[in-house]
Short mmCIF file of C-alpha atoms in Angstrom, two decimals:
data_model
loop_
_atom_site.label_atom_id
_atom_site.label_comp_id
_atom_site.label_asym_id
_atom_site.label_seq_id
_atom_site.Cartn_x
_atom_site.Cartn_y
_atom_site.Cartn_z
CA MET A 1 270.25 -140.41 190.78
CA ILE A 2 272.95 -142.52 192.38
CA ALA A 3 272.45 -145.36 189.89
CA PRO A 4 269.89 -146.18 187.12
CA THR A 5 266.25 -146.63 188.19
CA PRO A 6 264.01 -149.26 186.41
CA ALA A 7 262.17 -146.27 185.14
CA ALA A 8 265.30 -144.63 183.82
CA ILE A 9 266.17 -147.52 181.72
CA LEU A 10 262.91 -147.64 180.22
CA GLN A 11 263.17 -143.81 179.46
CA PHE A 12 266.57 -144.35 177.99
CA LEU A 13 265.24 -146.70 175.51
CA LEU A 14 262.20 -144.47 174.81
CA ASP A 15 264.28 -141.57 174.30
CA GLY A 16 266.65 -143.43 171.93
CA ALA A 17 263.52 -144.66 169.79
CA ARG A 18 261.97 -141.06 169.51
CA ALA A 19 265.43 -139.89 168.21
CA GLY A 20 265.85 -142.80 165.77
CA THR A 21 268.15 -144.94 167.66
CA ALA A 22 266.86 -148.29 168.15
CA GLY A 23 267.92 -150.20 171.05
CA THR A 24 267.60 -153.61 173.08
CA LEU A 25 266.27 -154.25 176.61
CA ILE A 26 268.13 -156.81 178.45
CA THR A 27 266.53 -158.37 181.46
CA LEU A 28 268.09 -160.92 184.08
CA THR A 29 265.91 -163.76 184.14
CA GLY A 30 267.51 -166.69 185.57
CA ILE A 31 270.45 -167.15 188.40
CA THR A 32 272.40 -170.28 188.97
CA GLY A 33 274.51 -170.03 192.18
CA ALA A 34 275.43 -166.53 193.25
CA SER A 35 274.90 -163.30 191.67
CA SER A 36 275.69 -159.62 192.35
CA ARG A 37 272.26 -158.67 190.83
CA GLY A 38 268.87 -159.90 191.41
CA ILE A 39 266.16 -161.39 189.12
CA GLY A 40 264.59 -158.45 187.09
CA THR A 41 267.76 -156.37 186.95
CA GLN A 42 267.78 -154.59 183.49
CA MET A 43 270.13 -152.94 181.06
CA ALA A 44 269.36 -151.06 177.94
CA VAL A 45 271.86 -150.95 174.92
CA LEU A 46 271.34 -148.54 171.71
CA GLU A 47 272.56 -149.61 168.26
CA ASP A 48 275.22 -147.10 168.77
CA GLY A 49 276.88 -148.60 171.74
CA ARG A 50 275.43 -146.30 174.32
CA HIS A 51 274.05 -148.10 177.34
CA LEU A 52 272.48 -147.92 180.97
CA GLY A 53 272.47 -150.18 183.62
CA SER A 54 274.72 -153.21 184.56
CA PHE A 55 274.72 -157.01 185.50
CA SER A 56 278.24 -157.11 187.14
CA GLY A 57 281.14 -155.00 188.31
CA GLY A 58 282.00 -154.73 184.69
CA CYS A 59 283.24 -158.10 183.75
CA ILE A 60 280.48 -159.21 181.17
CA GLU A 61 279.08 -155.66 180.14
CA GLY A 62 281.19 -155.59 177.02
CA ALA A 63 279.77 -159.16 175.89
CA VAL A 64 276.42 -158.07 176.79
CA ILE A 65 276.70 -154.97 174.69
CA ALA A 66 277.97 -157.07 171.59
CA GLU A 67 275.12 -159.70 172.31
CA ALA A 68 272.43 -156.79 172.45
CA GLN A 69 273.55 -155.33 169.13
CA ASP A 70 273.49 -158.79 167.49
CA ALA A 71 270.13 -159.26 168.64
CA LEU A 72 269.05 -156.00 167.38
CA ALA A 73 270.58 -156.78 163.98
CA ALA A 74 268.79 -160.22 163.97
CA GLY A 75 265.40 -158.70 165.02
CA ARG A 76 264.65 -161.46 167.39
CA ALA A 77 264.32 -162.01 171.24
CA ARG A 78 266.76 -164.61 172.61
CA THR A 79 267.92 -165.72 176.12
CA VAL A 80 271.92 -166.17 176.65
CA ARG A 81 273.68 -167.66 179.43
CA PHE A 82 276.75 -165.90 181.04
CA GLY A 83 279.04 -167.30 183.57
CA SER A 84 278.75 -170.90 184.58
CA GLY A 85 277.55 -172.99 181.57
CA SER A 86 277.80 -170.12 179.14
CA PRO A 87 278.95 -170.53 175.58
CA TYR A 88 281.41 -167.58 176.25
CA ILE A 89 283.97 -169.81 177.79
CA ASP A 90 286.42 -166.98 178.44
CA ILE A 91 283.84 -164.87 180.44
CA ARG A 92 283.27 -165.76 184.10
CA LEU A 93 281.47 -164.22 186.77
CA PRO A 94 283.69 -163.39 190.03
CA CYS A 95 281.04 -165.23 192.10
CA GLY A 96 281.29 -168.14 190.17
CA GLY A 97 277.69 -168.59 189.31
CA GLY A 98 275.65 -168.24 185.90
CA ILE A 99 273.10 -165.75 184.73
CA ASP A 100 270.38 -165.88 182.05
CA LEU A 101 269.85 -162.71 180.29
CA THR A 102 266.84 -162.22 177.96
CA PHE A 103 267.38 -159.76 175.04
CA CYS A 104 264.47 -157.83 173.64
CA PRO A 105 265.41 -155.89 170.59
CA ARG A 106 263.16 -152.78 169.33
CA PRO A 107 260.67 -152.85 172.34
CA ASP A 108 257.47 -150.89 171.19
CA PRO A 109 257.78 -147.07 172.12
CA GLY A 110 254.19 -146.88 172.71
CA THR A 111 254.24 -149.70 175.25
CA LEU A 112 257.39 -148.05 176.87
CA ALA A 113 255.78 -144.84 177.08
CA ASP A 114 252.43 -146.45 178.58
CA MET A 115 254.44 -148.30 181.35
CA LEU A 116 256.28 -144.87 182.24
CA ASP A 117 252.83 -143.29 182.27
CA ARG A 118 251.70 -146.01 184.70
CA LEU A 119 254.44 -145.67 187.03
CA ALA A 120 254.29 -141.84 187.07
CA ARG A 121 250.56 -142.18 187.99
CA ARG A 122 252.08 -144.51 190.80
CA GLU A 123 250.44 -147.73 189.29
CA PRO A 124 252.06 -151.18 189.03
CA ALA A 125 252.79 -152.46 185.62
CA GLN A 126 254.13 -155.82 184.25
CA LEU A 127 256.64 -156.77 181.36
CA ARG A 128 255.71 -159.66 179.24
CA ILE A 129 257.53 -160.94 176.16
CA ASP A 130 255.80 -163.63 173.99
CA GLY A 131 253.45 -164.40 176.93
CA ASP A 132 256.22 -164.88 179.44
CA VAL A 133 256.32 -162.42 182.58
CA ILE A 134 259.83 -160.94 182.35
CA ARG A 135 259.61 -158.60 185.39
CA ASP A 136 257.11 -156.45 187.49
CA TYR A 137 257.29 -152.75 188.13
CA VAL A 138 256.02 -151.03 190.95
CA PRO A 139 255.93 -147.06 191.90
CA PRO A 140 259.14 -145.93 193.38
CA LEU A 141 259.35 -145.29 197.28
CA ARG A 142 257.76 -142.02 198.35
CA LEU A 143 258.54 -140.36 201.82
CA ILE A 144 256.19 -138.09 203.58
CA ALA A 145 258.20 -136.76 206.49
CA LEU A 146 257.13 -134.30 209.12
CA GLY A 147 258.94 -133.10 211.98
CA HIS A 148 261.25 -130.33 213.58
CA GLY A 149 264.79 -129.08 213.12
CA GLU A 150 267.98 -130.84 211.87
CA ASP A 151 266.70 -134.22 212.15
CA LEU A 152 263.97 -133.53 209.37
CA VAL A 153 266.42 -131.61 207.14
CA ALA A 154 268.98 -134.53 207.32
CA LEU A 155 266.50 -137.07 206.50
CA THR A 156 264.96 -134.94 203.65
CA ARG A 157 268.55 -134.26 202.14
CA LEU A 158 269.50 -137.94 202.21
CA ALA A 159 266.38 -139.29 200.94
CA ARG A 160 266.45 -136.93 198.03
CA ALA A 161 270.15 -137.57 197.22
CA PHE A 162 269.26 -141.24 197.15
CA GLY A 163 266.59 -140.64 194.64
CA ILE A 164 263.41 -140.81 196.75
CA ASP A 165 260.49 -138.49 196.19
CA VAL A 166 260.07 -136.63 199.49
CA LEU A 167 257.20 -134.39 200.83
CA ALA A 168 258.39 -132.88 203.91
CA PHE A 169 256.80 -130.72 206.41
CA ALA A 170 257.67 -128.45 209.37
CA PRO A 171 255.75 -126.28 211.67
CA SER A 172 255.76 -122.59 210.25
CA GLY A 173 257.64 -121.15 213.04
CA ASP A 174 260.36 -123.81 212.96
CA ILE A 175 263.37 -121.71 211.97
CA HIS A 176 265.70 -124.67 211.66
CA ALA A 177 263.66 -126.43 208.75
CA HIS A 178 261.17 -124.44 207.29
CA GLY A 179 262.11 -123.26 203.92
CA ALA A 180 265.22 -125.41 203.75
CA ASP A 181 265.40 -128.06 200.84
CA GLY A 182 261.83 -127.40 199.99
CA ILE A 183 260.36 -128.36 203.35
CA ALA A 184 256.98 -126.86 203.71
CA PRO A 185 255.37 -125.29 206.48
CA LEU A 186 252.73 -126.77 208.65
CA ALA A 187 250.11 -124.18 209.65
CA THR A 188 248.30 -125.97 212.51
CA PRO A 189 248.97 -129.03 214.62
CA THR A 190 245.42 -130.12 214.03
CA SER A 191 245.36 -130.98 210.28
CA LEU A 192 247.50 -132.53 207.86
CA PRO A 193 248.19 -130.91 204.46
CA ALA A 194 246.13 -132.34 201.51
CA LEU A 195 248.05 -135.66 200.78
CA THR A 196 247.59 -138.68 198.77
CA SER A 197 249.48 -141.82 199.52
CA ASP A 198 249.47 -145.50 198.58
CA PRO A 199 251.00 -148.82 199.31
CA TRP A 200 254.49 -147.71 198.40
CA THR A 201 254.70 -144.49 200.60
CA ALA A 202 256.36 -144.31 204.01
CA PHE A 203 255.32 -141.78 206.73
CA VAL A 204 257.94 -140.81 209.03
CA PHE A 205 257.40 -138.49 212.29
CA LEU A 206 260.31 -136.55 213.64
CA PHE A 207 258.69 -134.53 216.18
CA HIS A 208 260.15 -134.11 219.58
CA ASP A 209 256.81 -132.41 220.81
CA ALA A 210 253.78 -134.56 221.47
CA ASP A 211 251.57 -131.57 220.83
CA TRP A 212 252.33 -131.77 216.85
CA GLU A 213 251.67 -135.45 217.04
CA GLU A 214 248.52 -135.73 218.79
CA ALA A 215 246.14 -134.66 215.88
CA LEU A 216 248.51 -135.42 212.88
CA LEU A 217 249.54 -138.97 213.71
CA PRO A 218 246.12 -140.59 213.70
CA GLN A 219 245.40 -138.67 210.62
CA ALA A 220 248.50 -140.33 208.96
CA LEU A 221 247.73 -143.70 210.07
CA ALA A 222 244.43 -143.51 208.40
CA LEU A 223 246.28 -143.19 205.12
CA PRO A 224 247.59 -146.11 203.19
CA GLY A 225 251.33 -146.74 203.35
CA PHE A 226 254.02 -149.63 203.89
CA TYR A 227 255.59 -147.77 206.72
CA HIS A 228 254.29 -145.37 209.61
CA GLY A 229 256.90 -144.57 212.07
CA ALA A 230 257.79 -141.91 214.67
CA VAL A 231 261.10 -141.42 216.55
CA GLY A 232 261.26 -141.61 220.25
CA SER A 233 262.39 -143.81 223.25
CA ALA A 234 260.45 -146.92 224.36
CA ARG A 235 258.99 -144.86 227.08
CA THR A 236 257.86 -142.10 224.37
CA HIS A 237 256.45 -144.68 222.28
CA ARG A 238 254.36 -146.27 225.09
CA ALA A 239 252.98 -142.84 225.94
CA ARG A 240 252.34 -142.48 222.27
CA ILE A 241 250.25 -145.57 221.93
CA THR A 242 248.36 -144.74 225.27
CA SER A 243 247.26 -141.39 223.49
CA LEU A 244 246.10 -143.11 220.26
CA ARG A 245 243.91 -145.52 222.20
CA SER A 246 242.42 -142.63 224.20
CA ALA A 247 241.73 -141.08 220.90
CA ASN A 248 240.00 -144.25 219.67
CA VAL A 249 242.23 -144.96 216.90
CA PRO A 250 241.59 -148.38 215.68
CA ALA A 251 243.72 -151.18 217.00
CA GLU A 252 244.87 -152.27 213.47
CA ARG A 253 246.01 -148.66 212.52
CA ILE A 254 247.88 -148.39 216.05
CA GLU A 255 249.73 -151.94 215.29
CA ARG A 256 251.02 -150.13 212.00
CA LEU A 257 253.10 -147.61 213.88
CA ARG A 258 256.58 -148.30 214.83
CA GLY A 259 258.70 -146.77 217.40
CA SER A 260 262.48 -146.83 217.89
CA ILE A 261 262.79 -146.58 214.21
CA GLY A 262 265.75 -147.15 212.10
CA LEU A 263 268.45 -149.81 211.53
CA ILE A 264 271.01 -148.24 214.02
CA PRO A 265 269.87 -148.22 217.72
CA ALA A 266 270.10 -145.26 219.99
CA THR A 267 271.54 -142.91 217.39
CA ARG A 268 272.44 -139.43 218.71
CA ASP A 269 272.97 -137.22 215.65
CA PRO A 270 270.81 -136.12 212.77
CA ALA A 271 273.06 -137.66 209.83
CA THR A 272 273.33 -141.07 211.52
CA LEU A 273 269.45 -141.08 212.28
CA ALA A 274 268.70 -139.99 208.81
CA LEU A 275 270.93 -142.99 207.58
CA SER A 276 269.40 -145.37 210.03
CA ILE A 277 265.84 -144.41 209.01
CA LEU A 278 266.63 -144.38 205.44
CA GLY A 279 268.16 -148.05 205.43
CA GLU A 280 265.00 -149.25 207.04
CA LEU A 281 262.74 -147.59 204.58
CA VAL A 282 264.52 -149.07 201.49
CA GLN A 283 264.64 -152.62 203.05
CA ASP A 284 260.88 -152.58 203.85
CA TYR A 285 260.08 -150.99 200.63
CA GLN A 286 262.07 -153.50 198.62
CA ALA A 287 259.97 -156.32 200.57
CA CYS A 288 256.75 -154.55 199.75
CA ALA A 289 257.66 -154.16 196.03
CA ALA A 290 258.47 -157.92 195.73
CA ALA A 291 255.00 -158.62 197.13
CA PRO A 292 253.14 -160.86 194.54
CA GLN A 293 249.96 -159.00 194.69
CA TRP A 294 251.42 -156.04 192.75
CA ASN A 295 251.50 -158.29 189.54
CA LEU A 296 248.24 -156.49 188.45
CA ALA A 297 248.73 -154.61 185.10
CA VAL A 298 249.98 -156.22 182.08
CA ASN A 299 252.00 -154.56 179.07
CA THR A 300 253.67 -156.25 176.35
CA PRO A 301 256.51 -154.63 174.71
CA GLU A 302 257.10 -157.07 171.98
CA SER A 303 259.90 -156.66 169.41
CA ARG A 304 258.94 -154.97 166.15
#
């Protein structure tokens, strides 16, 4: 894990509560001007001073920890401004803006566990305090990658290092990829493995052999996901679209498919291609995760 995830912050508080150490959940709920973090960013502080997460490059975290411990002692939720307009006149954000942080002491462990269970089941959840929505949670990005050789290995390694749940598959005879980094074998080019997907899943095809795409790609396009993409030149993609139409794949599914994938055009090496694709996946996942239709499930970790 490169940096704490929303689920890791909830787990940190839950682990503390189960060990007998109370904590405070802090959520960024308002911004004036510029901010290095977005609405919904969270931090957890335990009563012994241990903490996870941040709201800046380190310029306000000490004050946030002190405020969290004071809220814990008082036993009441509160919202405090930091930066521009804050009562902490000696603490300023480098960007010159101001942020509102909501402190929720002693969030209910049962509710934290329920929210984590929902995310583990890949269901959305919502945090409310005193009836107000504090933040929405959606399942983390999942990547299903299928392909050949070093391109597949590089994307699998980089995505997992970033913290993404990756299911990777390569033809059983592909000596470059099969068995490396937990990449599973594809026994046949005619049928996908048994897969489940959801709106937070990305499908990436990294074959340089149309024979492996011909039957597998239409099956992948029939599964839910926020991203379906396949590597190849513009010419390759035109041929791919023609093949899908000939196979009577519905037009709305074909429209989901992206060609020339990635943020960096005309990449020529596996590492750069992996970085290019991963950047696009994360960018599109964040847009998907912010969509208002995922404000579905409600949990309320009120202070005890």
